[in-house]
C-alpha positions as YAML, in Angstrom:
chain: A
units: angstrom
residues:
- id: 1
  name: MET
  ca: [106.40, 132.91, 198.71]
- id: 2
  name: ALA
  ca: [108.56, 130.00, 199.88]
- id: 3
  name: LYS
  ca: [112.27, 130.66, 199.99]
- id: 4
  name: SER
  ca: [114.39, 128.91, 197.40]
- id: 5
  name: LYS
  ca: [116.43, 125.86, 198.30]
- id: 6
  name: VAL
  ca: [120.11, 126.57, 197.71]
- id: 7
  name: LEU
  ca: [123.08, 124.41, 196.74]
- id: 8
  name: VAL
  ca: [126.51, 125.90, 197.44]
- id: 9
  name: VAL
  ca: [129.38, 124.44, 195.43]
- id: 10
  name: GLY
  ca: [132.73, 125.33, 196.97]
- id: 11
  name: GLY
  ca: [131.23, 125.87, 200.40]
- id: 12
  name: THR
  ca: [134.47, 125.36, 202.31]
- id: 13
  name: GLY
  ca: [136.27, 128.13, 200.42]
- id: 14
  name: TYR
  ca: [137.00, 131.72, 201.37]
- id: 15
  name: ILE
  ca: [133.74, 133.15, 200.06]
- id: 16
  name: GLY
  ca: [131.84, 129.87, 200.02]
- id: 17
  name: LYS
  ca: [131.78, 129.42, 203.79]
- id: 18
  name: ARG
  ca: [130.29, 132.91, 204.11]
- id: 19
  name: ILE
  ca: [127.67, 132.14, 201.46]
- id: 20
  name: VAL
  ca: [126.61, 129.05, 203.42]
- id: 21
  name: LYS
  ca: [126.32, 131.07, 206.62]
- id: 22
  name: ALA
  ca: [124.34, 133.85, 204.93]
- id: 23
  name: SER
  ca: [122.00, 131.41, 203.22]
- id: 24
  name: LEU
  ca: [121.19, 129.72, 206.54]
- id: 25
  name: ALA
  ca: [120.83, 133.08, 208.29]
- id: 26
  name: GLN
  ca: [118.31, 134.25, 205.69]
- id: 27
  name: GLY
  ca: [116.20, 131.15, 206.19]
- id: 28
  name: HIS
  ca: [117.00, 129.09, 203.10]
- id: 29
  name: ILE
  ca: [117.19, 125.32, 203.10]
- id: 30
  name: THR
  ca: [120.88, 125.07, 202.27]
- id: 31
  name: TYR
  ca: [122.76, 122.19, 200.74]
- id: 32
  name: VAL
  ca: [126.55, 122.06, 200.50]
- id: 33
  name: LEU
  ca: [128.26, 119.85, 197.94]
- id: 34
  name: GLN
  ca: [130.57, 117.36, 199.62]
- id: 35
  name: ARG
  ca: [133.10, 116.45, 196.97]
- id: 36
  name: ARG
  ca: [134.94, 113.14, 197.06]
- id: 37
  name: GLU
  ca: [138.02, 115.05, 195.90]
- id: 38
  name: MET
  ca: [138.39, 116.44, 199.43]
- id: 39
  name: GLY
  ca: [140.05, 113.16, 200.37]
- id: 40
  name: LEU
  ca: [142.01, 113.63, 203.59]
- id: 41
  name: ASP
  ca: [141.57, 117.38, 203.91]
- id: 42
  name: ILE
  ca: [140.54, 117.31, 207.55]
- id: 43
  name: ASP
  ca: [139.96, 121.08, 207.79]
- id: 44
  name: LYS
  ca: [137.40, 121.00, 204.98]
- id: 45
  name: ILE
  ca: [135.71, 117.90, 206.36]
- id: 46
  name: GLN
  ca: [135.41, 119.50, 209.79]
- id: 47
  name: MET
  ca: [134.02, 122.67, 208.24]
- id: 48
  name: LEU
  ca: [131.35, 120.67, 206.42]
- id: 49
  name: LEU
  ca: [130.39, 118.99, 209.67]
- id: 50
  name: SER
  ca: [130.13, 122.39, 211.36]
- id: 51
  name: PHE
  ca: [127.75, 123.48, 208.58]
- id: 52
  name: LYS
  ca: [125.70, 120.37, 209.28]
- id: 53
  name: LYS
  ca: [125.44, 121.32, 212.95]
- id: 54
  name: GLN
  ca: [124.17, 124.74, 211.87]
- id: 55
  name: GLY
  ca: [121.41, 123.17, 209.80]
- id: 56
  name: ALA
  ca: [122.96, 122.75, 206.36]
- id: 57
  name: ARG
  ca: [122.48, 119.52, 204.46]
- id: 58
  name: LEU
  ca: [125.50, 117.79, 202.94]
- id: 59
  name: ILE
  ca: [125.09, 116.18, 199.54]
- id: 60
  name: GLN
  ca: [127.63, 113.98, 197.78]
- id: 61
  name: GLY
  ca: [128.87, 114.96, 194.35]
- id: 62
  name: SER
  ca: [131.96, 114.99, 192.17]
- id: 63
  name: PHE
  ca: [133.09, 116.87, 189.09]
- id: 64
  name: SER
  ca: [134.33, 113.55, 187.76]
- id: 65
  name: ASP
  ca: [130.82, 112.07, 188.06]
- id: 66
  name: HIS
  ca: [128.33, 113.95, 185.91]
- id: 67
  name: GLN
  ca: [125.29, 112.08, 187.21]
- id: 68
  name: SER
  ca: [126.15, 112.92, 190.81]
- id: 69
  name: LEU
  ca: [126.10, 116.63, 189.91]
- id: 70
  name: VAL
  ca: [122.77, 116.26, 188.12]
- id: 71
  name: ASP
  ca: [121.30, 114.44, 191.12]
- id: 72
  name: ALA
  ca: [122.53, 117.16, 193.49]
- id: 73
  name: VAL
  ca: [121.19, 119.98, 191.33]
- id: 74
  name: LYS
  ca: [117.75, 118.35, 191.11]
- id: 75
  name: GLN
  ca: [117.31, 118.76, 194.88]
- id: 76
  name: VAL
  ca: [117.39, 122.57, 194.85]
- id: 77
  name: ASP
  ca: [116.13, 125.71, 193.13]
- id: 78
  name: VAL
  ca: [119.31, 127.80, 193.11]
- id: 79
  name: VAL
  ca: [122.96, 126.89, 192.61]
- id: 80
  name: ILE
  ca: [125.75, 129.17, 193.82]
- id: 81
  name: CYS
  ca: [129.29, 128.30, 192.84]
- id: 82
  name: THR
  ca: [132.18, 129.82, 194.80]
- id: 83
  name: MET
  ca: [135.13, 127.85, 193.46]
- id: 84
  name: SER
  ca: [138.46, 129.63, 193.63]
- id: 85
  name: GLY
  ca: [139.59, 131.73, 190.70]
- id: 86
  name: VAL
  ca: [142.83, 133.16, 192.09]
- id: 87
  name: HIS
  ca: [146.07, 131.69, 190.85]
- id: 88
  name: PHE
  ca: [148.07, 131.92, 194.08]
- id: 89
  name: ARG
  ca: [145.62, 129.53, 195.78]
- id: 90
  name: SER
  ca: [143.79, 127.31, 193.30]
- id: 91
  name: HIS
  ca: [142.22, 128.15, 189.98]
- id: 92
  name: ASN
  ca: [139.19, 126.10, 189.00]
- id: 93
  name: ILE
  ca: [136.99, 128.48, 187.03]
- id: 94
  name: LEU
  ca: [136.55, 126.24, 183.99]
- id: 95
  name: LEU
  ca: [135.43, 123.29, 186.14]
- id: 96
  name: GLN
  ca: [132.14, 125.17, 186.27]
- id: 97
  name: LEU
  ca: [131.48, 124.13, 182.68]
- id: 98
  name: LYS
  ca: [130.72, 120.66, 184.06]
- id: 99
  name: LEU
  ca: [128.31, 122.24, 186.51]
- id: 100
  name: VAL
  ca: [126.64, 124.15, 183.67]
- id: 101
  name: ASP
  ca: [126.15, 120.85, 181.82]
- id: 102
  name: ALA
  ca: [124.58, 119.31, 184.92]
- id: 103
  name: ILE
  ca: [122.25, 122.28, 185.45]
- id: 104
  name: LYS
  ca: [121.21, 122.18, 181.81]
- id: 105
  name: GLU
  ca: [120.38, 118.47, 182.01]
- id: 106
  name: ALA
  ca: [118.54, 118.78, 185.32]
- id: 107
  name: GLY
  ca: [116.36, 121.54, 183.86]
- id: 108
  name: ASN
  ca: [114.90, 122.71, 187.18]
- id: 109
  name: ILE
  ca: [117.21, 125.53, 188.29]
- id: 110
  name: LYS
  ca: [115.64, 128.98, 188.47]
- id: 111
  name: ARG
  ca: [118.89, 130.82, 189.25]
- id: 112
  name: PHE
  ca: [122.60, 130.07, 188.86]
- id: 113
  name: ILE
  ca: [125.24, 132.32, 190.38]
- id: 114
  name: PRO
  ca: [128.65, 131.34, 188.99]
- id: 115
  name: SER
  ca: [131.94, 131.98, 190.71]
- id: 116
  name: GLU
  ca: [132.85, 135.60, 190.01]
- id: 117
  name: PHE
  ca: [132.60, 138.00, 192.98]
- id: 118
  name: GLY
  ca: [135.44, 140.24, 191.84]
- id: 119
  name: THR
  ca: [135.86, 142.41, 188.74]
- id: 120
  name: ASP
  ca: [133.18, 142.35, 186.04]
- id: 121
  name: PRO
  ca: [134.88, 140.25, 183.34]
- id: 122
  name: SER
  ca: [132.67, 141.69, 180.61]
- id: 123
  name: ARG
  ca: [134.50, 145.01, 181.07]
- id: 124
  name: MET
  ca: [138.00, 143.49, 180.95]
- id: 125
  name: GLY
  ca: [138.45, 142.58, 177.30]
- id: 126
  name: HIS
  ca: [141.47, 144.90, 177.24]
- id: 127
  name: ALA
  ca: [143.16, 143.36, 180.30]
- id: 128
  name: LEU
  ca: [146.90, 142.73, 180.36]
- id: 129
  name: GLU
  ca: [148.47, 139.32, 179.86]
- id: 130
  name: PRO
  ca: [148.75, 137.01, 181.69]
- id: 131
  name: GLY
  ca: [146.16, 138.31, 184.16]
- id: 132
  name: ARG
  ca: [143.42, 138.46, 181.55]
- id: 133
  name: VAL
  ca: [143.12, 134.65, 181.71]
- id: 134
  name: THR
  ca: [140.89, 135.07, 184.77]
- id: 135
  name: PHE
  ca: [138.45, 137.32, 182.92]
- id: 136
  name: ASP
  ca: [138.57, 135.28, 179.70]
- id: 137
  name: GLU
  ca: [137.69, 132.09, 181.56]
- id: 138
  name: LYS
  ca: [134.84, 133.74, 183.44]
- id: 139
  name: MET
  ca: [133.46, 135.02, 180.14]
- id: 140
  name: ARG
  ca: [133.69, 131.52, 178.70]
- id: 141
  name: VAL
  ca: [131.55, 130.28, 181.61]
- id: 142
  name: ARG
  ca: [129.08, 133.15, 181.08]
- id: 143
  name: ARG
  ca: [128.70, 132.24, 177.42]
- id: 144
  name: ALA
  ca: [128.02, 128.61, 178.33]
- id: 145
  name: ILE
  ca: [125.37, 129.66, 180.86]
- id: 146
  name: GLU
  ca: [123.63, 131.94, 178.39]
- id: 147
  name: ASP
  ca: [123.89, 129.47, 175.50]
- id: 148
  name: ALA
  ca: [122.22, 126.88, 177.73]
- id: 149
  name: LYS
  ca: [119.51, 129.44, 178.60]
- id: 150
  name: ILE
  ca: [120.09, 128.98, 182.31]
- id: 151
  name: PRO
  ca: [118.66, 131.83, 184.44]
- id: 152
  name: PHE
  ca: [121.53, 133.64, 186.15]
- id: 153
  name: THR
  ca: [122.76, 136.44, 188.32]
- id: 154
  name: TYR
  ca: [126.39, 137.57, 188.06]
- id: 155
  name: VAL
  ca: [127.83, 139.08, 191.23]
- id: 156
  name: THR
  ca: [130.73, 141.53, 190.98]
- id: 157
  name: ALA
  ca: [131.96, 142.46, 194.44]
- id: 158
  name: ASN
  ca: [135.22, 144.27, 193.64]
- id: 159
  name: CYS
  ca: [138.02, 144.19, 196.27]
- id: 160
  name: PHE
  ca: [137.73, 141.73, 199.15]
- id: 161
  name: ALA
  ca: [138.64, 143.65, 202.30]
- id: 162
  name: GLY
  ca: [140.75, 140.81, 203.68]
- id: 163
  name: TYR
  ca: [143.03, 140.98, 200.65]
- id: 164
  name: PHE
  ca: [142.92, 144.67, 199.74]
- id: 165
  name: ALA
  ca: [141.84, 146.81, 202.72]
- id: 166
  name: ALA
  ca: [143.47, 145.04, 205.66]
- id: 167
  name: ASN
  ca: [146.91, 145.55, 204.10]
- id: 168
  name: LEU
  ca: [146.20, 149.06, 202.76]
- id: 169
  name: SER
  ca: [146.41, 147.41, 199.31]
- id: 170
  name: GLN
  ca: [150.03, 146.30, 199.68]
- id: 171
  name: MET
  ca: [150.97, 143.29, 197.58]
- id: 172
  name: GLU
  ca: [153.18, 141.19, 199.87]
- id: 173
  name: THR
  ca: [151.31, 141.23, 203.17]
- id: 174
  name: LEU
  ca: [147.80, 140.77, 204.52]
- id: 175
  name: LEU
  ca: [148.37, 143.02, 207.53]
- id: 176
  name: PRO
  ca: [148.35, 146.83, 207.65]
- id: 177
  name: PRO
  ca: [151.78, 148.50, 207.67]
- id: 178
  name: ARG
  ca: [152.58, 150.76, 210.62]
- id: 179
  name: ASP
  ca: [155.58, 152.68, 209.29]
- id: 180
  name: LYS
  ca: [155.53, 153.09, 205.51]
- id: 181
  name: VAL
  ca: [153.17, 152.35, 202.68]
- id: 182
  name: THR
  ca: [153.50, 152.12, 198.91]
- id: 183
  name: ILE
  ca: [151.07, 154.38, 197.06]
- id: 184
  name: TYR
  ca: [150.10, 153.47, 193.50]
- id: 185
  name: GLY
  ca: [150.55, 156.53, 191.30]
- id: 186
  name: ASP
  ca: [148.97, 159.51, 193.03]
- id: 187
  name: GLY
  ca: [146.81, 157.19, 195.13]
- id: 188
  name: ASN
  ca: [143.61, 158.97, 194.16]
- id: 189
  name: VAL
  ca: [142.03, 156.38, 191.85]
- id: 190
  name: LYS
  ca: [138.75, 155.16, 193.31]
- id: 191
  name: VAL
  ca: [138.30, 151.46, 194.06]
- id: 192
  name: VAL
  ca: [135.66, 149.54, 196.05]
- id: 193
  name: TYR
  ca: [136.48, 147.67, 199.26]
- id: 194
  name: MET
  ca: [133.95, 145.12, 200.59]
- id: 195
  name: ASP
  ca: [133.68, 143.08, 203.75]
- id: 196
  name: GLU
  ca: [133.34, 139.47, 202.63]
- id: 197
  name: ASP
  ca: [130.41, 138.74, 204.95]
- id: 198
  name: ASP
  ca: [128.53, 141.65, 203.36]
- id: 199
  name: ILE
  ca: [129.24, 140.21, 199.92]
- id: 200
  name: ALA
  ca: [127.60, 136.97, 201.04]
- id: 201
  name: SER
  ca: [124.58, 138.77, 202.49]
- id: 202
  name: TYR
  ca: [123.97, 140.72, 199.29]
- id: 203
  name: THR
  ca: [124.43, 137.59, 197.17]
- id: 204
  name: ILE
  ca: [121.78, 135.62, 199.04]
- id: 205
  name: LYS
  ca: [119.40, 138.59, 198.88]
- id: 206
  name: THR
  ca: [119.37, 138.31, 195.07]
- id: 207
  name: ILE
  ca: [118.29, 134.73, 194.63]
- id: 208
  name: ASP
  ca: [114.53, 135.26, 194.97]
- id: 209
  name: ASP
  ca: [114.55, 138.82, 193.64]
- id: 210
  name: PRO
  ca: [113.13, 139.22, 190.11]
- id: 211
  name: ARG
  ca: [115.00, 142.54, 189.77]
- id: 212
  name: THR
  ca: [118.33, 140.68, 189.58]
- id: 213
  name: LEU
  ca: [117.28, 137.88, 187.23]
- id: 214
  name: ASN
  ca: [119.61, 137.67, 184.23]
- id: 215
  name: LYS
  ca: [121.47, 140.75, 185.45]
- id: 216
  name: THR
  ca: [124.74, 141.67, 187.10]
- id: 217
  name: LEU
  ca: [124.65, 142.67, 190.76]
- id: 218
  name: ASN
  ca: [127.32, 145.32, 191.28]
- id: 219
  name: ILE
  ca: [128.25, 145.56, 194.96]
- id: 220
  name: ARG
  ca: [129.40, 149.17, 195.07]
- id: 221
  name: PRO
  ca: [128.00, 150.93, 198.17]
- id: 222
  name: PRO
  ca: [128.87, 154.64, 198.16]
- id: 223
  name: GLU
  ca: [130.78, 154.84, 201.43]
- id: 224
  name: ASN
  ca: [133.09, 152.00, 200.41]
- id: 225
  name: ILE
  ca: [134.15, 153.70, 197.17]
- id: 226
  name: LEU
  ca: [137.53, 154.96, 198.32]
- id: 227
  name: SER
  ca: [140.91, 155.89, 196.94]
- id: 228
  name: GLN
  ca: [143.97, 154.16, 198.35]
- id: 229
  name: ARG
  ca: [144.95, 157.43, 200.04]
- id: 230
  name: GLU
  ca: [141.54, 157.66, 201.72]
- id: 231
  name: LEU
  ca: [141.94, 154.12, 203.00]
- id: 232
  name: VAL
  ca: [145.42, 154.91, 204.36]
- id: 233
  name: GLU
  ca: [144.07, 158.01, 206.07]
- id: 234
  name: LYS
  ca: [141.46, 155.92, 207.88]
- id: 235
  name: TRP
  ca: [144.22, 153.65, 209.20]
- id: 236
  name: GLU
  ca: [146.41, 156.59, 210.18]
- id: 237
  name: LYS
  ca: [143.53, 158.07, 212.15]
- id: 238
  name: LEU
  ca: [143.00, 154.77, 213.96]
- id: 239
  name: ILE
  ca: [146.65, 154.37, 214.97]
- id: 240
  name: GLY
  ca: [147.29, 158.08, 215.56]
- id: 241
  name: LYS
  ca: [150.31, 158.12, 213.31]
- id: 242
  name: GLU
  ca: [151.15, 159.27, 209.78]
- id: 243
  name: LEU
  ca: [152.82, 156.68, 207.57]
- id: 244
  name: GLN
  ca: [155.72, 157.36, 205.24]
- id: 245
  name: LYS
  ca: [154.30, 157.24, 201.72]
- id: 246
  name: ILE
  ca: [156.33, 155.97, 198.77]
- id: 247
  name: SER
  ca: [154.76, 156.67, 195.38]
- id: 248
  name: LEU
  ca: [155.19, 154.06, 192.67]
- id: 249
  name: SER
  ca: [154.75, 155.22, 189.08]
- id: 250
  name: GLN
  ca: [152.73, 153.25, 186.58]
- id: 251
  name: GLU
  ca: [155.87, 152.50, 184.56]
- id: 252
  name: ASP
  ca: [157.82, 151.21, 187.55]
- id: 253
  name: PHE
  ca: [154.87, 149.16, 188.73]
- id: 254
  name: LEU
  ca: [154.49, 147.40, 185.39]
- id: 255
  name: ALA
  ca: [158.25, 146.90, 185.16]
- id: 256
  name: SER
  ca: [158.09, 145.01, 188.47]
- id: 257
  name: MET
  ca: [156.23, 142.22, 186.66]
- id: 258
  name: LYS
  ca: [159.39, 141.12, 184.85]
- id: 259
  name: GLY
  ca: [160.86, 137.94, 186.26]
- id: 260
  name: LEU
  ca: [157.92, 137.13, 188.50]
- id: 261
  name: ASP
  ca: [156.22, 133.74, 188.47]
- id: 262
  name: PHE
  ca: [152.90, 133.33, 186.65]
- id: 263
  name: ALA
  ca: [150.63, 133.81, 189.68]
- id: 264
  name: SER
  ca: [152.49, 136.96, 190.73]
- id: 265
  name: GLN
  ca: [152.28, 138.40, 187.21]
- id: 266
  name: VAL
  ca: [148.52, 137.81, 187.26]
- id: 267
  name: GLY
  ca: [148.31, 139.69, 190.56]
- id: 268
  name: VAL
  ca: [150.38, 142.64, 189.32]
- id: 269
  name: GLY
  ca: [148.17, 142.92, 186.24]
- id: 270
  name: HIS
  ca: [145.01, 143.01, 188.32]
- id: 271
  name: PHE
  ca: [146.44, 145.61, 190.71]
- id: 272
  name: TYR
  ca: [147.34, 147.75, 187.71]
- id: 273
  name: HIS
  ca: [143.77, 147.72, 186.44]
- id: 274
  name: PHE
  ca: [142.36, 148.49, 189.89]
- id: 275
  name: PHE
  ca: [144.74, 151.15, 191.19]
- id: 276
  name: TYR
  ca: [146.07, 152.87, 188.06]
- id: 277
  name: GLU
  ca: [143.31, 152.39, 185.50]
- id: 278
  name: GLY
  ca: [140.35, 152.55, 187.88]
- id: 279
  name: CYS
  ca: [138.45, 149.71, 186.20]
- id: 280
  name: LEU
  ca: [136.20, 149.15, 189.23]
- id: 281
  name: THR
  ca: [134.63, 152.61, 189.20]
- id: 282
  name: ASN
  ca: [135.22, 154.21, 185.78]
- id: 283
  name: PHE
  ca: [131.80, 153.23, 184.42]
- id: 284
  name: LYS
  ca: [128.12, 153.73, 185.14]
- id: 285
  name: ILE
  ca: [125.98, 150.74, 185.94]
- id: 286
  name: GLY
  ca: [123.66, 150.34, 182.97]
- id: 287
  name: GLU
  ca: [120.36, 148.58, 182.41]
- id: 288
  name: GLU
  ca: [122.13, 145.22, 182.48]
- id: 289
  name: GLY
  ca: [123.01, 145.69, 186.15]
- id: 290
  name: GLU
  ca: [121.83, 146.75, 189.59]
- id: 291
  name: GLU
  ca: [123.70, 148.21, 192.56]
- id: 292
  name: ALA
  ca: [123.38, 146.13, 195.72]
- id: 293
  name: SER
  ca: [123.11, 148.82, 198.39]
- id: 294
  name: GLU
  ca: [120.33, 150.55, 196.45]
- id: 295
  name: LEU
  ca: [118.34, 147.34, 196.11]
- id: 296
  name: TYR
  ca: [118.90, 146.23, 199.70]
- id: 297
  name: PRO
  ca: [119.21, 149.24, 202.01]
- id: 298
  name: ASP
  ca: [118.43, 146.96, 204.97]
- id: 299
  name: VAL
  ca: [121.92, 145.42, 204.72]
- id: 300
  name: LYS
  ca: [124.10, 147.45, 207.08]
- id: 301
  name: TYR
  ca: [127.36, 147.12, 205.22]
- id: 302
  name: THR
  ca: [130.69, 147.49, 206.98]
- id: 303
  name: ARG
  ca: [132.61, 150.72, 206.39]
- id: 304
  name: MET
  ca: [136.36, 150.38, 206.14]
- id: 305
  name: ASP
  ca: [137.29, 152.42, 209.22]
- id: 306
  name: GLU
  ca: [135.19, 149.96, 211.22]
- id: 307
  name: TYR
  ca: [136.68, 147.01, 209.37]
- id: 308
  name: LEU
  ca: [140.25, 148.11, 210.11]
- id: 309
  name: LYS
  ca: [139.68, 148.32, 213.87]
- id: 310
  name: ILE
  ca: [140.17, 144.57, 214.22]
- id: 311
  name: TYR
  ca: [143.80, 145.04, 213.14]
- id: 312
  name: LEU
  ca: [144.68, 147.49, 215.92]
...
């Protein structure tokens, strides 16, 4: 069976650039949307040109030009959107509603993967304000996809290693501490840490797989289900030193939200759900979902002790 042709929307972003690379590596004809809104962003333009050198095809389109999106979508079989949904960078989740309209009009798409890649929003109806806005908006996009009867796969990838493992899950740095570390509660709540390149590999694996059609792909490989303390221990073993551990109670953690700006409050709320509530691992994957490492055992996913070695 011929491999699907893929359009990546948001291909110059943090996850998007990895999706483009994985799509090319797995042999798909890969298009990347070149948005007029990039303007004078030289870094993004240069990245697009580097994709072109690797074999990707650039296609013009704009969210302010509906017909350009329809025309782009008509060239492919699968659309993957990776637009940012984190408030401290840029937050464009609801722009996808325009993409949904274009896909619906084009009528040829056999799979749409919207921009999720983190926590399953369908399990976050109880989330704290203001952080719940992320989950509410993703659910709004899901409803639009399903109302339009567009075939889909939702990808929930949990904690990006670059943001949550590299720093031992500290909030104000992206590098691992070498002296002391804040531990959330008792530090024993299980979360899931994933190398971003592995997320991309698993995502591309799904697009021609009937087992993931109209389902959620949960990227939750067993050896990457770790508590914060287990992650810290891996780092301590690598550096040959025990860190000073400062426990932060749930009450004090939530109190720290007071007076923070909006983006920081969103971040604190999400950390609470991950590291105190355990929302990433406190459920069984039901019939509506599949687990990535079970479906694709050929993907040699990165364990976190290996991932952390680059920071030595």
